PDB file of C-alpha atoms in Angstrom:
ATOM      1  CA  MET A  16    -105.351  -4.032 177.593  1.00  0.00           C
ATOM      2  CA  THR A  17    -103.916  -0.857 177.975  1.00  0.00           C
ATOM      3  CA  THR A  18    -103.552   1.944 175.495  1.00  0.00           C
ATOM      4  CA  THR A  19    -102.332   5.691 176.214  1.00  0.00           C
ATOM      5  CA  ALA A  20    -104.225   8.059 177.989  1.00  0.00           C
ATOM      6  CA  THR A  21    -104.683  11.167 175.445  1.00  0.00           C
ATOM      7  CA  PRO A  22    -108.481  10.896 174.863  1.00  0.00           C
ATOM      8  CA  SER A  23    -110.255  13.373 172.721  1.00  0.00           C
ATOM      9  CA  SER A  24    -114.220  14.488 173.403  1.00  0.00           C
ATOM     10  CA  ALA A  25    -114.465  12.809 170.193  1.00  0.00           C
ATOM     11  CA  ASP A  26    -113.670   9.509 172.167  1.00  0.00           C
ATOM     12  CA  SER A  27    -115.220  10.546 175.759  1.00  0.00           C
ATOM     13  CA  MET A  28    -118.322  11.604 176.432  1.00  0.00           C
ATOM     14  CA  ASP A  29    -118.180  15.143 177.513  1.00  0.00           C
ATOM     15  CA  TRP A  30    -120.716  16.182 179.468  1.00  0.00           C
ATOM     16  CA  MET A  31    -124.464  14.974 181.548  1.00  0.00           C
ATOM     17  CA  PRO A  32    -127.341  16.839 182.513  1.00  0.00           C
ATOM     18  CA  ALA A  33    -128.084  16.725 186.207  1.00  0.00           C
ATOM     19  CA  GLN A  34    -129.814  17.983 188.186  1.00  0.00           C
ATOM     20  CA  ILE A  35    -130.063  19.401 192.521  1.00  0.00           C
ATOM     21  CA  THR A  36    -133.230  19.919 194.205  1.00  0.00           C
ATOM     22  CA  MET A  37    -133.022  20.661 197.202  1.00  0.00           C
ATOM     23  CA  PRO A  38    -136.908  20.949 199.427  1.00  0.00           C
ATOM     24  CA  TYR A  39    -136.817  23.236 202.948  1.00  0.00           C
ATOM     25  CA  THR A  40    -138.788  25.158 204.805  1.00  0.00           C
ATOM     26  CA  LEU A  41    -138.748  28.739 204.472  1.00  0.00           C
ATOM     27  CA  THR A  42    -139.370  31.361 207.440  1.00  0.00           C
ATOM     28  CA  PRO A  43    -141.103  34.661 206.291  1.00  0.00           C
ATOM     29  CA  GLY A  44    -140.816  36.663 209.342  1.00  0.00           C
ATOM     30  CA  GLN A  45    -143.005  38.831 211.135  1.00  0.00           C
ATOM     31  CA  ALA A  46    -143.767  41.662 208.020  1.00  0.00           C
ATOM     32  CA  THR A  47    -143.330  39.242 204.957  1.00  0.00           C
ATOM     33  CA  GLY A  48    -145.503  36.540 206.682  1.00  0.00           C
ATOM     34  CA  VAL A  49    -148.349  39.247 207.045  1.00  0.00           C
ATOM     35  CA  PHE A  50    -148.087  40.144 203.500  1.00  0.00           C
ATOM     36  CA  LEU A  51    -148.256  36.619 202.906  1.00  0.00           C
ATOM     37  CA  ALA A  52    -151.202  36.575 204.801  1.00  0.00           C
ATOM     38  CA  GLU A  53    -153.259  39.484 203.370  1.00  0.00           C
ATOM     39  CA  LEU A  54    -152.625  38.165 199.591  1.00  0.00           C
ATOM     40  CA  GLY A  55    -154.767  35.206 200.928  1.00  0.00           C
ATOM     41  CA  ARG A  56    -157.445  37.336 201.565  1.00  0.00           C
ATOM     42  CA  ARG A  57    -156.914  39.782 197.921  1.00  0.00           C
ATOM     43  CA  ARG A  58    -155.715  42.863 199.929  1.00  0.00           C
ATOM     44  CA  LEU A  59    -151.942  44.611 198.991  1.00  0.00           C
ATOM     45  CA  VAL A  60    -149.975  45.259 202.485  1.00  0.00           C
ATOM     46  CA  GLY A  61    -147.518  47.520 202.575  1.00  0.00           C
ATOM     47  CA  SER A  62    -145.215  47.875 205.873  1.00  0.00           C
ATOM     48  CA  ARG A  63    -144.385  52.203 207.129  1.00  0.00           C
ATOM     49  CA  HIS A  64    -141.299  53.129 208.046  1.00  0.00           C
ATOM     50  CA  GLY A  65    -141.602  56.844 208.922  1.00  0.00           C
ATOM     51  CA  GLU A  66    -141.973  58.573 206.416  1.00  0.00           C
ATOM     52  CA  VAL A  67    -141.488  55.633 203.586  1.00  0.00           C
ATOM     53  CA  LEU A  68    -144.120  53.523 202.611  1.00  0.00           C
ATOM     54  CA  LEU A  69    -142.463  50.114 201.137  1.00  0.00           C
ATOM     55  CA  VAL A  70    -144.926  47.334 199.151  1.00  0.00           C
ATOM     56  CA  PRO A  71    -144.101  44.532 200.039  1.00  0.00           C
ATOM     57  CA  ALA A  72    -143.622  44.838 203.976  1.00  0.00           C
ATOM     58  CA  GLN A  73    -140.854  44.673 205.032  1.00  0.00           C
ATOM     59  CA  ASP A  74    -139.622  44.467 209.270  1.00  0.00           C
ATOM     60  CA  PHE A  75    -136.605  46.362 208.151  1.00  0.00           C
ATOM     61  CA  ASP A  76    -135.980  49.301 205.573  1.00  0.00           C
ATOM     62  CA  GLY A  77    -133.745  48.527 203.641  1.00  0.00           C
ATOM     63  CA  ARG A  78    -131.646  51.865 202.714  1.00  0.00           C
ATOM     64  CA  THR A  79    -131.633  53.315 206.248  1.00  0.00           C
ATOM     65  CA  GLY A  80    -132.282  50.203 209.121  1.00  0.00           C
ATOM     66  CA  GLU A  81    -136.427  52.070 210.270  1.00  0.00           C
ATOM     67  CA  PRO A  82    -138.263  49.351 211.430  1.00  0.00           C
ATOM     68  CA  ALA A  83    -142.073  48.564 210.374  1.00  0.00           C
ATOM     69  CA  ASP A  84    -144.164  50.392 212.349  1.00  0.00           C
ATOM     70  CA  GLY A  85    -147.315  49.744 211.189  1.00  0.00           C
ATOM     71  CA  PHE A  86    -149.105  48.277 208.378  1.00  0.00           C
ATOM     72  CA  VAL A  87    -151.030  49.761 205.337  1.00  0.00           C
ATOM     73  CA  GLU A  88    -152.935  48.386 202.955  1.00  0.00           C
ATOM     74  CA  VAL A  89    -152.403  50.302 199.340  1.00  0.00           C
ATOM     75  CA  ALA A  90    -155.081  49.947 195.969  1.00  0.00           C
ATOM     76  CA  PRO A  91    -153.430  47.351 194.193  1.00  0.00           C
ATOM     77  CA  VAL A  92    -152.519  48.787 191.092  1.00  0.00           C
ATOM     78  CA  GLY A  93    -149.157  50.323 190.000  1.00  0.00           C
ATOM     79  CA  THR A  94    -146.441  50.761 187.022  1.00  0.00           C
ATOM     80  CA  VAL A  95    -144.120  48.698 185.074  1.00  0.00           C
ATOM     81  CA  GLN A  96    -140.465  49.662 185.408  1.00  0.00           C
ATOM     82  CA  ALA A  97    -138.604  46.894 183.704  1.00  0.00           C
ATOM     83  CA  PHE A  98    -140.218  43.708 182.852  1.00  0.00           C
ATOM     84  CA  THR A  99    -137.869  40.419 180.739  1.00  0.00           C
ATOM     85  CA  THR A 100    -139.535  37.717 178.605  1.00  0.00           C
ATOM     86  CA  THR A 101    -138.850  34.143 179.147  1.00  0.00           C
ATOM     87  CA  ASP A 102    -140.354  30.300 177.434  1.00  0.00           C
ATOM     88  CA  GLN A 103    -141.721  30.382 180.761  1.00  0.00           C
ATOM     89  CA  GLY A 104    -143.274  34.142 180.797  1.00  0.00           C
ATOM     90  CA  THR A 105    -143.002  37.402 181.967  1.00  0.00           C
ATOM     91  CA  LEU A 106    -141.325  38.530 184.629  1.00  0.00           C
ATOM     92  CA  GLY A 107    -141.730  42.866 185.922  1.00  0.00           C
ATOM     93  CA  LEU A 108    -140.805  45.508 188.051  1.00  0.00           C
ATOM     94  CA  VAL A 109    -143.936  46.661 189.458  1.00  0.00           C
ATOM     95  CA  LEU A 110    -143.458  50.313 191.368  1.00  0.00           C
ATOM     96  CA  VAL A 111    -147.417  49.636 193.200  1.00  0.00           C
ATOM     97  CA  ASP A 112    -148.643  53.348 193.808  1.00  0.00           C
ATOM     98  CA  GLY A 113    -147.005  55.037 197.446  1.00  0.00           C
ATOM     99  CA  SER A 114    -144.346  52.478 197.682  1.00  0.00           C
ATOM    100  CA  ALA A 115    -140.765  53.339 197.212  1.00  0.00           C
ATOM    101  CA  THR A 116    -139.275  50.334 195.963  1.00  0.00           C
ATOM    102  CA  SER A 117    -140.545  48.088 193.454  1.00  0.00           C
ATOM    103  CA  PHE A 118    -141.839  44.611 193.398  1.00  0.00           C
ATOM    104  CA  LEU A 119    -141.020  42.085 191.788  1.00  0.00           C
ATOM    105  CA  HIS A 120    -143.986  39.920 190.312  1.00  0.00           C
ATOM    106  CA  ARG A 121    -144.699  38.411 186.800  1.00  0.00           C
ATOM    107  CA  LEU A 122    -146.548  39.986 183.657  1.00  0.00           C
ATOM    108  CA  VAL A 123    -149.767  38.342 182.804  1.00  0.00           C
ATOM    109  CA  ARG A 124    -153.169  38.755 180.484  1.00  0.00           C
ATOM    110  CA  PHE A 125    -151.007  41.162 178.031  1.00  0.00           C
ATOM    111  CA  GLY A 126    -151.763  39.217 174.789  1.00  0.00           C
ATOM    112  CA  ASP A 127    -149.398  38.886 172.242  1.00  0.00           C
ATOM    113  CA  GLU A 128    -147.950  42.554 172.114  1.00  0.00           C
ATOM    114  CA  GLY A 129    -146.986  42.451 175.287  1.00  0.00           C
ATOM    115  CA  PRO A 130    -146.430  44.874 178.506  1.00  0.00           C
ATOM    116  CA  SER A 131    -143.799  48.259 178.108  1.00  0.00           C
ATOM    117  CA  VAL A 132    -142.022  50.393 179.931  1.00  0.00           C
ATOM    118  CA  GLY A 133    -144.943  52.708 181.893  1.00  0.00           C
ATOM    119  CA  ALA A 134    -147.515  50.610 181.373  1.00  0.00           C
ATOM    120  CA  ARG A 135    -149.718  51.028 184.444  1.00  0.00           C
ATOM    121  CA  VAL A 136    -151.175  47.848 186.165  1.00  0.00           C
ATOM    122  CA  GLN A 137    -153.739  46.311 188.773  1.00  0.00           C
ATOM    123  CA  ALA A 138    -153.528  42.317 190.915  1.00  0.00           C
ATOM    124  CA  ILE A 139    -154.612  39.857 189.541  1.00  0.00           C
ATOM    125  CA  TRP A 140    -155.784  37.533 191.886  1.00  0.00           C
ATOM    126  CA  ALA A 141    -155.416  33.283 191.899  1.00  0.00           C
ATOM    127  CA  ASP A 142    -158.759  31.564 191.910  1.00  0.00           C
ATOM    128  CA  SER A 143    -157.860  29.421 195.643  1.00  0.00           C
ATOM    129  CA  PRO A 144    -155.380  30.796 197.703  1.00  0.00           C
ATOM    130  CA  THR A 145    -152.410  28.620 199.442  1.00  0.00           C
ATOM    131  CA  GLY A 146    -150.009  30.885 201.568  1.00  0.00           C
ATOM    132  CA  SER A 147    -147.848  31.964 198.884  1.00  0.00           C
ATOM    133  CA  VAL A 148    -146.577  34.554 196.792  1.00  0.00           C
ATOM    134  CA  LEU A 149    -149.138  33.525 194.211  1.00  0.00           C
ATOM    135  CA  ASP A 150    -151.975  33.897 195.870  1.00  0.00           C
ATOM    136  CA  LEU A 151    -151.185  36.814 194.158  1.00  0.00           C
ATOM    137  CA  GLU A 152    -151.553  35.481 189.953  1.00  0.00           C
ATOM    138  CA  GLY A 153    -149.502  38.024 189.088  1.00  0.00           C
ATOM    139  CA  PHE A 154    -149.767  41.987 187.207  1.00  0.00           C
ATOM    140  CA  GLY A 155    -152.291  42.530 184.196  1.00  0.00           C
ATOM    141  CA  PRO A 156    -153.526  45.525 182.182  1.00  0.00           C
ATOM    142  CA  LEU A 157    -155.017  48.302 184.403  1.00  0.00           C
ATOM    143  CA  GLY A 158    -158.795  47.575 183.737  1.00  0.00           C
ATOM    144  CA  GLN A 159    -162.573  49.530 184.776  1.00  0.00           C
ATOM    145  CA  ASP A 160    -162.645  48.061 187.996  1.00  0.00           C
ATOM    146  CA  ASP A 161    -162.880  49.851 191.511  1.00  0.00           C
ATOM    147  CA  VAL A 162    -159.149  48.522 192.131  1.00  0.00           C
ATOM    148  CA  SER A 163    -159.298  50.962 196.044  1.00  0.00           C
ATOM    149  CA  ALA A 164    -157.979  49.337 198.784  1.00  0.00           C
ATOM    150  CA  SER A 165    -160.625  48.306 200.931  1.00  0.00           C
ATOM    151  CA  GLY A 166    -159.464  49.654 203.864  1.00  0.00           C
ATOM    152  CA  LEU A 167    -157.159  47.228 207.071  1.00  0.00           C
ATOM    153  CA  SER A 168    -157.933  47.384 210.117  1.00  0.00           C
ATOM    154  CA  ALA A 169    -154.650  48.416 212.084  1.00  0.00           C
ATOM    155  CA  GLU A 170    -155.362  46.916 215.024  1.00  0.00           C
ATOM    156  CA  GLU A 171    -155.989  43.749 213.747  1.00  0.00           C
ATOM    157  CA  PRO A 172    -153.523  42.188 210.825  1.00  0.00           C
ATOM    158  CA  ALA A 173    -154.162  38.931 209.119  1.00  0.00           C
ATOM    159  CA  GLU A 174    -152.052  36.427 211.192  1.00  0.00           C
ATOM    160  CA  PRO A 175    -148.828  36.431 209.605  1.00  0.00           C
ATOM    161  CA  VAL A 176    -147.919  33.236 207.413  1.00  0.00           C
ATOM    162  CA  GLN A 177    -144.845  31.604 209.852  1.00  0.00           C
ATOM    163  CA  GLN A 178    -143.934  28.895 207.364  1.00  0.00           C
ATOM    164  CA  VAL A 179    -143.775  27.946 203.825  1.00  0.00           C
ATOM    165  CA  ASP A 180    -142.384  24.810 201.975  1.00  0.00           C
ATOM    166  CA  TYR A 181    -140.580  25.292 199.696  1.00  0.00           C
ATOM    167  CA  THR A 182    -138.309  23.298 196.974  1.00  0.00           C
ATOM    168  CA  MET A 183    -135.218  24.982 194.858  1.00  0.00           C
ATOM    169  CA  THR A 184    -134.448  23.193 191.814  1.00  0.00           C
ATOM    170  CA  LEU A 185    -131.710  23.753 190.149  1.00  0.00           C
ATOM    171  CA  ASP A 186    -130.654  22.150 186.301  1.00  0.00           C
ATOM    172  CA  TYR A 187    -126.883  22.302 185.522  1.00  0.00           C
ATOM    173  CA  ARG A 188    -124.369  20.210 182.816  1.00  0.00           C
ATOM    174  CA  HIS A 189    -122.029  18.602 184.520  1.00  0.00           C
ATOM    175  CA  ALA A 190    -118.674  18.573 182.508  1.00  0.00           C
ATOM    176  CA  TYR A 191    -116.918  15.436 182.992  1.00  0.00           C
ATOM    177  CA  GLY A 192    -113.527  16.686 181.451  1.00  0.00           C
ATOM    178  CA  PRO A 193    -111.474  13.452 179.157  1.00  0.00           C
ATOM    179  CA  TYR A 194    -110.749  11.136 182.578  1.00  0.00           C
ATOM    180  CA  TYR A 195    -113.600  10.839 183.973  1.00  0.00           C
ATOM    181  CA  GLY A 196    -115.633  11.204 180.164  1.00  0.00           C
ATOM    182  CA  THR A 197    -113.440   8.403 178.716  1.00  0.00           C
ATOM    183  CA  LEU A 198    -114.080   5.898 181.527  1.00  0.00           C
ATOM    184  CA  PHE A 199    -118.521   7.029 181.799  1.00  0.00           C
ATOM    185  CA  ASP A 200    -118.434   6.610 177.638  1.00  0.00           C
ATOM    186  CA  ALA A 201    -116.806   2.831 178.363  1.00  0.00           C
ATOM    187  CA  VAL A 202    -119.881   2.254 180.730  1.00  0.00           C
ATOM    188  CA  LYS A 203    -122.368   3.268 178.655  1.00  0.00           C
ATOM    189  CA  HIS A 204    -121.553   2.264 175.193  1.00  0.00           C
ATOM    190  CA  ASN A 205    -118.919  -1.596 176.450  1.00  0.00           C
ATOM    191  CA  ARG A 206    -119.755  -1.916 179.726  1.00  0.00           C
ATOM    192  CA  ARG A 207    -116.538  -2.004 180.794  1.00  0.00           C
ATOM    193  CA  LEU A 208    -114.704   0.149 183.769  1.00  0.00           C
ATOM    194  CA  ARG A 209    -111.692   1.654 182.279  1.00  0.00           C
ATOM    195  CA  GLY A 210    -108.602   2.224 184.817  1.00  0.00           C
ATOM    196  CA  VAL A 211    -105.503   5.408 184.349  1.00  0.00           C
ATOM    197  CA  ARG A 212    -101.607   3.803 184.998  1.00  0.00           C
ATOM    198  CA  CYS A 213     -99.428   6.031 187.081  1.00  0.00           C
ATOM    199  CA  THR A 214     -96.465   6.288 185.335  1.00  0.00           C
ATOM    200  CA  GLU A 215     -94.315   6.489 188.417  1.00  0.00           C
ATOM    201  CA  CYS A 216     -95.901   3.858 191.107  1.00  0.00           C
ATOM    202  CA  ALA A 217     -97.596   1.763 188.170  1.00  0.00           C
ATOM    203  CA  ARG A 218    -100.845   1.817 190.482  1.00  0.00           C
ATOM    204  CA  VAL A 219    -104.181   1.972 188.548  1.00  0.00           C
ATOM    205  CA  LEU A 220    -106.582   4.510 188.824  1.00  0.00           C
ATOM    206  CA  LEU A 221    -110.464   4.050 189.209  1.00  0.00           C
ATOM    207  CA  PRO A 222    -111.727   6.574 188.358  1.00  0.00           C
ATOM    208  CA  PRO A 223    -108.782   7.669 186.614  1.00  0.00           C
ATOM    209  CA  ARG A 224    -107.144  11.626 187.346  1.00  0.00           C
ATOM    210  CA  ALA A 225    -104.773  13.112 185.355  1.00  0.00           C
ATOM    211  CA  VAL A 226    -102.040  12.840 188.151  1.00  0.00           C
ATOM    212  CA  CYS A 227    -101.369   9.961 191.168  1.00  0.00           C
ATOM    213  CA  ASP A 228    -102.892  10.771 194.028  1.00  0.00           C
ATOM    214  CA  VAL A 229     -99.560   9.063 195.931  1.00  0.00           C
ATOM    215  CA  CYS A 230     -96.815  10.793 194.306  1.00  0.00           C
ATOM    216  CA  PHE A 231     -97.858  13.423 192.175  1.00  0.00           C
ATOM    217  CA  ALA A 232     -97.070  12.278 188.586  1.00  0.00           C
ATOM    218  CA  PRO A 233     -98.621  12.260 185.121  1.00  0.00           C
ATOM    219  CA  THR A 234    -100.932   8.975 184.236  1.00  0.00           C
ATOM    220  CA  ALA A 235    -100.618   7.610 181.277  1.00  0.00           C
ATOM    221  CA  GLN A 236    -102.451   4.028 180.144  1.00  0.00           C
ATOM    222  CA  TRP A 237    -105.652   3.448 180.807  1.00  0.00           C
ATOM    223  CA  VAL A 238    -106.230   0.448 181.357  1.00  0.00           C
ATOM    224  CA  ASP A 239    -109.367  -2.297 180.987  1.00  0.00           C
ATOM    225  CA  VAL A 240    -110.100  -3.921 184.529  1.00  0.00           C
ATOM    226  CA  PRO A 241    -112.382  -6.120 185.519  1.00  0.00           C
ATOM    227  CA  GLY A 242    -115.321  -5.687 186.939  1.00  0.00           C
ATOM    228  CA  THR A 243    -114.754  -8.275 190.364  1.00  0.00           C
ATOM    229  CA  GLY A 244    -113.451  -6.843 193.232  1.00  0.00           C
ATOM    230  CA  THR A 245    -113.301  -7.090 197.354  1.00  0.00           C
ATOM    231  CA  VAL A 246    -114.657  -4.955 200.002  1.00  0.00           C
ATOM    232  CA  GLN A 247    -112.269  -3.229 202.031  1.00  0.00           C
ATOM    233  CA  ALA A 248    -115.281  -1.887 203.405  1.00  0.00           C
ATOM    234  CA  CYS A 249    -118.592  -1.601 204.368  1.00  0.00           C
ATOM    235  CA  SER A 250    -121.996   0.101 206.343  1.00  0.00           C
ATOM    236  CA  VAL A 251    -125.357  -0.734 206.176  1.00  0.00           C
ATOM    237  CA  VAL A 252    -127.158   2.016 205.642  1.00  0.00           C
ATOM    238  CA  HIS A 253    -131.125   3.017 207.442  1.00  0.00           C
ATOM    239  CA  ILE A 254    -130.813   6.133 207.124  1.00  0.00           C
ATOM    240  CA  GLU A 255    -132.947   8.421 204.647  1.00  0.00           C
ATOM    241  CA  PHE A 256    -131.661  11.299 203.214  1.00  0.00           C
ATOM    242  CA  VAL A 257    -132.478  13.340 200.208  1.00  0.00           C
ATOM    243  CA  GLY A 258    -130.908  12.125 196.750  1.00  0.00           C
ATOM    244  CA  GLN A 259    -130.367   8.738 198.070  1.00  0.00           C
ATOM    245  CA  ARG A 260    -131.576   6.360 194.874  1.00  0.00           C
ATOM    246  CA  LEU A 261    -131.586   2.884 197.002  1.00  0.00           C
ATOM    247  CA  LYS A 262    -134.681   2.897 199.153  1.00  0.00           C
ATOM    248  CA  PRO A 263    -132.978   1.717 203.268  1.00  0.00           C
ATOM    249  CA  PRO A 264    -131.746  -0.190 204.483  1.00  0.00           C
ATOM    250  CA  TYR A 265    -128.957  -1.438 201.734  1.00  0.00           C
ATOM    251  CA  VAL A 266    -125.084  -1.374 201.843  1.00  0.00           C
ATOM    252  CA  TYR A 267    -122.909   0.960 201.037  1.00  0.00           C
ATOM    253  CA  ALA A 268    -119.369  -0.510 200.226  1.00  0.00           C
ATOM    254  CA  GLU A 269    -115.496   0.348 199.150  1.00  0.00           C
ATOM    255  CA  ILE A 270    -114.626  -2.195 196.828  1.00  0.00           C
ATOM    256  CA  VAL A 271    -111.402  -2.251 195.118  1.00  0.00           C
ATOM    257  CA  LEU A 272    -111.410  -3.785 191.300  1.00  0.00           C
ATOM    258  CA  ASP A 273    -108.921  -6.313 191.435  1.00  0.00           C
ATOM    259  CA  GLY A 274    -105.767  -4.645 189.362  1.00  0.00           C
ATOM    260  CA  SER A 275    -106.715  -1.042 190.498  1.00  0.00           C
ATOM    261  CA  SER A 276    -105.155  -0.069 193.469  1.00  0.00           C
ATOM    262  CA  THR A 277    -108.399   2.877 194.875  1.00  0.00           C
ATOM    263  CA  ARG A 278    -111.644   2.409 195.958  1.00  0.00           C
ATOM    264  CA  LEU A 279    -114.915   2.592 194.317  1.00  0.00           C
ATOM    265  CA  ILE A 280    -117.640   3.397 196.205  1.00  0.00           C
ATOM    266  CA  HIS A 281    -121.111   1.559 195.054  1.00  0.00           C
ATOM    267  CA  MET A 282    -123.751  -0.454 196.811  1.00  0.00           C
ATOM    268  CA  VAL A 283    -123.400  -4.849 197.573  1.00  0.00           C
ATOM    269  CA  GLY A 284    -127.452  -6.269 196.645  1.00  0.00           C
ATOM    270  CA  GLY A 285    -128.697  -9.370 196.755  1.00  0.00           C
ATOM    271  CA  VAL A 286    -128.610  -9.861 200.317  1.00  0.00           C
ATOM    272  CA  ASP A 287    -130.965  -8.062 203.071  1.00  0.00           C
ATOM    273  CA  ALA A 288    -130.330  -5.878 205.845  1.00  0.00           C
ATOM    274  CA  GLU A 289    -130.243  -8.705 208.461  1.00  0.00           C
ATOM    275  CA  GLU A 290    -128.059 -11.587 205.832  1.00  0.00           C
ATOM    276  CA  ALA A 291    -126.201  -8.031 205.326  1.00  0.00           C
ATOM    277  CA  ARG A 292    -124.899  -7.779 208.418  1.00  0.00           C
ATOM    278  CA  THR A 293    -122.692 -11.390 208.376  1.00  0.00           C
ATOM    279  CA  ALA A 294    -122.260 -12.603 204.491  1.00  0.00           C
ATOM    280  CA  VAL A 295    -120.799  -8.672 203.931  1.00  0.00           C
ATOM    281  CA  ARG A 296    -117.792  -7.876 205.542  1.00  0.00           C
ATOM    282  CA  PRO A 297    -114.024  -6.489 204.368  1.00  0.00           C
ATOM    283  CA  GLY A 298    -112.797 -10.036 201.785  1.00  0.00           C
ATOM    284  CA  SER A 299    -116.173 -10.199 200.205  1.00  0.00           C
ATOM    285  CA  ARG A 300    -116.116 -10.778 197.242  1.00  0.00           C
ATOM    286  CA  VAL A 301    -118.139  -9.233 194.716  1.00  0.00           C
ATOM    287  CA  ARG A 302    -118.873  -8.670 190.646  1.00  0.00           C
ATOM    288  CA  PRO A 303    -121.278  -5.817 189.470  1.00  0.00           C
ATOM    289  CA  VAL A 304    -124.901  -6.318 188.109  1.00  0.00           C
ATOM    290  CA  TRP A 305    -125.600  -4.362 185.427  1.00  0.00           C
ATOM    291  CA  SER A 306    -128.757  -2.153 184.733  1.00  0.00           C
ATOM    292  CA  GLU A 307    -130.547  -2.149 181.347  1.00  0.00           C
ATOM    293  CA  ARG A 308    -129.958   1.845 182.003  1.00  0.00           C
ATOM    294  CA  ARG A 309    -126.964   3.445 179.646  1.00  0.00           C
ATOM    295  CA  THR A 310    -126.528   6.977 181.475  1.00  0.00           C
ATOM    296  CA  GLY A 311    -122.860   6.980 181.424  1.00  0.00           C
ATOM    297  CA  SER A 312    -122.405   7.369 184.465  1.00  0.00           C
ATOM    298  CA  LEU A 313    -121.322   4.143 187.792  1.00  0.00           C
ATOM    299  CA  ALA A 314    -125.631   4.103 187.970  1.00  0.00           C
ATOM    300  CA  ASP A 315    -125.429   2.057 184.673  1.00  0.00           C
ATOM    301  CA  ILE A 316    -124.428  -0.266 187.935  1.00  0.00           C
ATOM    302  CA  GLU A 317    -127.341  -1.221 190.052  1.00  0.00           C
ATOM    303  CA  TYR A 318    -124.862  -3.228 192.041  1.00  0.00           C
ATOM    304  CA  PHE A 319    -122.494  -5.527 193.175  1.00  0.00           C
ATOM    305  CA  GLU A 320    -123.256  -9.063 194.198  1.00  0.00           C
ATOM    306  CA  LEU A 321    -121.711 -11.619 196.754  1.00  0.00           C
ATOM    307  CA  ILE A 322    -119.564 -13.812 194.431  1.00  0.00           C
ATOM    308  CA  ASP A 323    -121.128 -17.180 196.543  1.00  0.00           C
ATOM    309  CA  GLY A 324    -118.011 -19.160 198.293  1.00  0.00           C
ATOM    310  CA  GLU A 325    -114.863 -16.527 197.869  1.00  0.00           C
ATOM    311  CA  ASP A 326    -113.701 -14.793 200.267  1.00  0.00           C
ATOM    312  CA  LEU A 327    -110.221 -13.283 201.123  1.00  0.00           C
TER     313      LEU A 327
END
């Protein structure tokens, strides 16, 4: 079956929700490491750079390049210079008394009226220290408590935090465009695979695209491609890395589906890793095993299984 390759947004999926999650370890350095360690002791510490005091503590003054020549405990109070409120809370720039730079942190416990520029605030400490900047829960309205500095021993600041475990998470929308959108719409709703034919060389491209990658001519017709295909190359993956959908070991393969001219990368399943070393090879015939998921992506194919008795 062929159709003209002029999909509209009404006929194709426009986008999919996606997320990048990247765990890593952060090395804070000497000054920031001491600053984080002192937060766990409920003390706010700055660094001295000549006549300038910076809170949070820094290894160098970003304006002059002057290195830190010591640490100073300051009273954990300051003034709100600016703030923004989101559905996840309020962030503010707080100028700690005596500091030359502002401290970006949460503004908490302000009630329905919220904070205001110029408001006086004090540190609100977390109940249990974890070695992160959230040992300081945030800054709240200045009360009547004693918030003076307790006195930092210049010769014996806390041992710096050496490493912070961290995870960066980014939620975004991945725009498909009309070609991938049409492919994934058919995968999700009809469980069929669709390629697009080049107007010059008549190759069928899957995944589909607007221009042929060989002769650079435009594509013009949609083609329904059967799910059966032939393995062109394969490898047994034993290494574990972030983002894997399957737990190793598994078989990773390049598959040319019948009637198409390009390789589709997917997994071959239904065989264990040892059997796969000899059972899956270039020329092996495979077919898709569809998942119960309907996400509108190639992940809707759980894997490709071997077709018994077929080999090219």
